[in-house]
């Protein structure tokens, strides 16, 4: 599985495998190796990440994204988790966003919570703006070479990975038509 992911050529590669075969674990190991890629020289350090060192993983559940970031952290890999602000919960289980009840129908209607409620479109910012952990929809170091989160944010992951990076969409829904190669 790792070899198939690591040796995938530029462009789109689809790997279909049953649950429990280790697709996510293999992807995390490949992403960890890519993130460890050193800079070309000492003077480049601190600038952009080396080509081919950034990766992003889109998964089907926020809980799985959180678990993946923890696994990467245990492996010594800096990773950030992207999420929708309404999905972030406090330890008590309560929503982190103080305006969760108001925001839910706005988001369901296609509005962007950060623009409508956090920034308050032309008005004063949310009273919880400076202390809200949910507002930006990102947890983790800004210089992380790995980003993980839900499928809904795949366009942000594509931007994170860049043209030389690796974007993995894990547990993608079935296609309308499939061709199987043995």
Coordinates of C-alpha atoms in Angstrom, one line a residue:
X1 CA 0.0 0.0 0.0
X2 CA 2.8 2.4 0.9
X3 CA 4.7 1.7 -2.2
X4 CA 1.6 2.3 -4.4
X5 CA 1.1 5.7 -2.6
X6 CA 4.7 6.7 -2.7
X7 CA 5.3 5.8 -6.3
X8 CA 2.1 7.3 -7.7
X9 CA 3.0 9.4 -10.7
X10 CA 2.0 13.0 -11.2
X11 CA -1.7 13.4 -11.8
X12 CA -4.6 11.4 -10.4
X13 CA -4.0 7.9 -9.0
X14 CA -6.9 5.9 -7.6
X15 CA -6.2 3.1 -5.1
X16 CA -9.3 1.0 -4.1
X17 CA -8.8 -1.3 -1.2
X18 CA -11.2 -2.8 1.4
X19 CA -11.5 -1.4 4.9
X20 CA -8.9 -2.5 7.4
X21 CA -6.0 -3.0 5.0
X22 CA -4.1 0.0 6.4
X23 CA -4.6 2.7 3.7
X24 CA -4.7 5.5 6.2
X25 CA -1.7 4.2 8.2
X26 CA 0.2 3.8 5.0
X27 CA -0.7 7.3 3.9
X28 CA 0.5 8.7 7.2
X29 CA 3.9 6.9 6.9
X30 CA 4.4 8.2 3.4
X31 CA 3.4 11.7 4.5
X32 CA 5.8 11.6 7.5
X33 CA 8.7 10.6 5.2
X34 CA 7.9 13.5 2.8
X35 CA 7.6 16.0 5.7
X36 CA 11.1 15.0 6.8
X37 CA 12.7 16.0 3.5
X38 CA 15.5 18.4 4.3
X39 CA 16.1 21.8 2.8
X40 CA 18.6 21.9 -0.1
X41 CA 21.0 24.0 2.0
X42 CA 21.2 25.7 5.3
X43 CA 20.4 29.1 3.9
X44 CA 17.0 28.0 2.6
X45 CA 15.8 27.0 6.1
X46 CA 12.8 29.0 7.2
X47 CA 11.7 29.8 3.7
X48 CA 9.3 27.7 1.7
X49 CA 9.2 24.0 2.3
X50 CA 11.3 21.9 0.0
X51 CA 9.5 20.7 -3.2
X52 CA 7.8 17.4 -2.5
X53 CA 7.7 17.8 1.3
X54 CA 4.1 18.9 1.8
X55 CA 1.2 16.6 2.0
X56 CA -2.5 16.8 2.8
X57 CA -5.0 14.1 3.8
X58 CA -8.8 14.5 3.5
X59 CA -10.7 12.0 5.6
X60 CA -14.4 11.4 6.1
X61 CA -14.8 12.3 9.8
X62 CA -13.4 15.0 12.1
X63 CA -12.6 12.3 14.7
X64 CA -10.4 10.5 12.2
X65 CA -8.6 13.7 11.3
X66 CA -7.9 14.4 14.9
X67 CA -6.6 10.8 15.4
X68 CA -4.3 11.2 12.3
X69 CA -2.8 14.4 13.6
X70 CA -2.2 12.7 17.0
X71 CA -0.5 9.8 15.2
X72 CA 1.7 12.1 13.2
X73 CA 2.6 14.1 16.4
X74 CA 3.7 10.8 18.1
X75 CA 5.9 10.1 15.1
X76 CA 7.5 13.6 15.5
X77 CA 5.8 15.1 12.4
X78 CA 4.3 18.6 12.7
X79 CA 0.8 18.5 11.3
X80 CA -2.1 20.9 11.4
X81 CA -5.8 20.0 11.4
X82 CA -8.3 22.0 9.3
X83 CA -11.9 21.9 10.3
X84 CA -15.2 23.7 10.0
X85 CA -15.6 26.1 12.9
X86 CA -18.9 24.5 13.9
X87 CA -17.3 21.1 14.3
X88 CA -15.0 22.1 17.1
X89 CA -16.1 21.1 20.6
X90 CA -14.9 21.9 24.1
X91 CA -13.9 19.0 26.4
X92 CA -17.4 19.1 27.8
X93 CA -18.9 18.4 24.4
X94 CA -20.3 21.9 24.0
X95 CA -19.7 23.7 20.7
X96 CA -16.6 26.0 20.8
X97 CA -18.4 28.6 18.8
X98 CA -20.6 30.8 21.0
X99 CA -23.0 31.4 18.2
X100 CA -23.3 27.7 17.1
X101 CA -27.1 27.8 17.0
X102 CA -27.2 30.9 14.9
X103 CA -24.4 29.7 12.6
X104 CA -25.7 26.2 11.9
X105 CA -28.5 27.3 9.5
X106 CA -26.3 29.9 7.9
X107 CA -23.7 27.3 7.0
X108 CA -26.4 24.9 5.9
X109 CA -27.5 27.6 3.5
X110 CA -24.1 27.9 2.0
X111 CA -22.9 31.0 4.0
X112 CA -19.3 31.2 5.4
X113 CA -19.5 31.5 9.2
X114 CA -16.2 33.4 9.4
X115 CA -17.5 36.1 7.1
X116 CA -21.1 36.3 8.5
X117 CA -20.5 36.0 12.2
X118 CA -16.8 36.2 13.1
X119 CA -15.9 39.2 10.9
X120 CA -19.5 40.5 10.9
X121 CA -19.5 41.7 7.3
X122 CA -18.9 45.5 7.7
X123 CA -19.8 45.6 11.4
X124 CA -17.9 45.0 14.5
X125 CA -16.3 41.6 15.1
X126 CA -17.9 38.9 17.2
X127 CA -17.4 39.7 20.9
X128 CA -15.5 36.3 21.3
X129 CA -13.3 36.9 18.2
X130 CA -9.9 37.2 20.0
X131 CA -10.4 34.2 22.3
X132 CA -12.3 31.8 19.9
X133 CA -10.4 28.6 19.1
X134 CA -12.9 27.7 16.3
X135 CA -12.8 30.9 14.3
X136 CA -9.9 30.2 12.0
X137 CA -10.7 26.5 11.5
X138 CA -7.1 25.5 12.0
X139 CA -5.2 23.8 14.9
X140 CA -1.5 23.2 14.8
X141 CA 1.8 24.9 13.7
X142 CA 1.6 27.3 10.7
X143 CA 4.8 25.8 9.2
X144 CA 3.4 22.2 9.3
X145 CA 4.2 20.3 6.2
X146 CA 1.2 18.0 6.7
X147 CA -2.5 19.1 6.8
X148 CA -5.4 16.8 7.7
X149 CA -9.1 17.4 7.8
X150 CA -12.6 16.5 6.3
X151 CA -13.4 16.0 2.7
X152 CA -15.4 19.2 2.6
X153 CA -12.1 21.2 2.8
X154 CA -10.4 19.4 -0.1
X155 CA -9.8 22.7 -2.0
X156 CA -7.8 24.0 1.0
X157 CA -5.8 20.8 1.1
X158 CA -5.0 21.2 -2.6
X159 CA -3.7 24.7 -1.9
X160 CA -1.6 23.4 1.1
X161 CA 0.0 20.6 -0.9
X162 CA 0.8 22.8 -3.8
X163 CA 1.9 21.7 -7.2
X164 CA 4.7 19.4 -6.0
X165 CA 2.9 18.0 -2.9
X166 CA 0.7 15.0 -2.3
X167 CA -3.0 15.2 -1.8
X168 CA -4.7 12.0 -0.5
X169 CA -8.5 11.7 -0.3
X170 CA -9.1 8.8 2.0
X171 CA -12.4 6.9 2.2
X172 CA -13.8 8.6 -0.9
X173 CA -17.4 7.8 -1.8
X174 CA -18.1 5.2 -4.5
X175 CA -18.0 6.5 -8.0
X176 CA -20.9 6.1 -10.4
X177 CA -18.7 3.9 -12.7
X178 CA -15.7 1.9 -11.7
X179 CA -13.1 0.0 -13.6
X180 CA -11.1 -2.5 -11.7
X181 CA -7.6 -3.5 -12.7
X182 CA -6.1 -6.6 -11.3

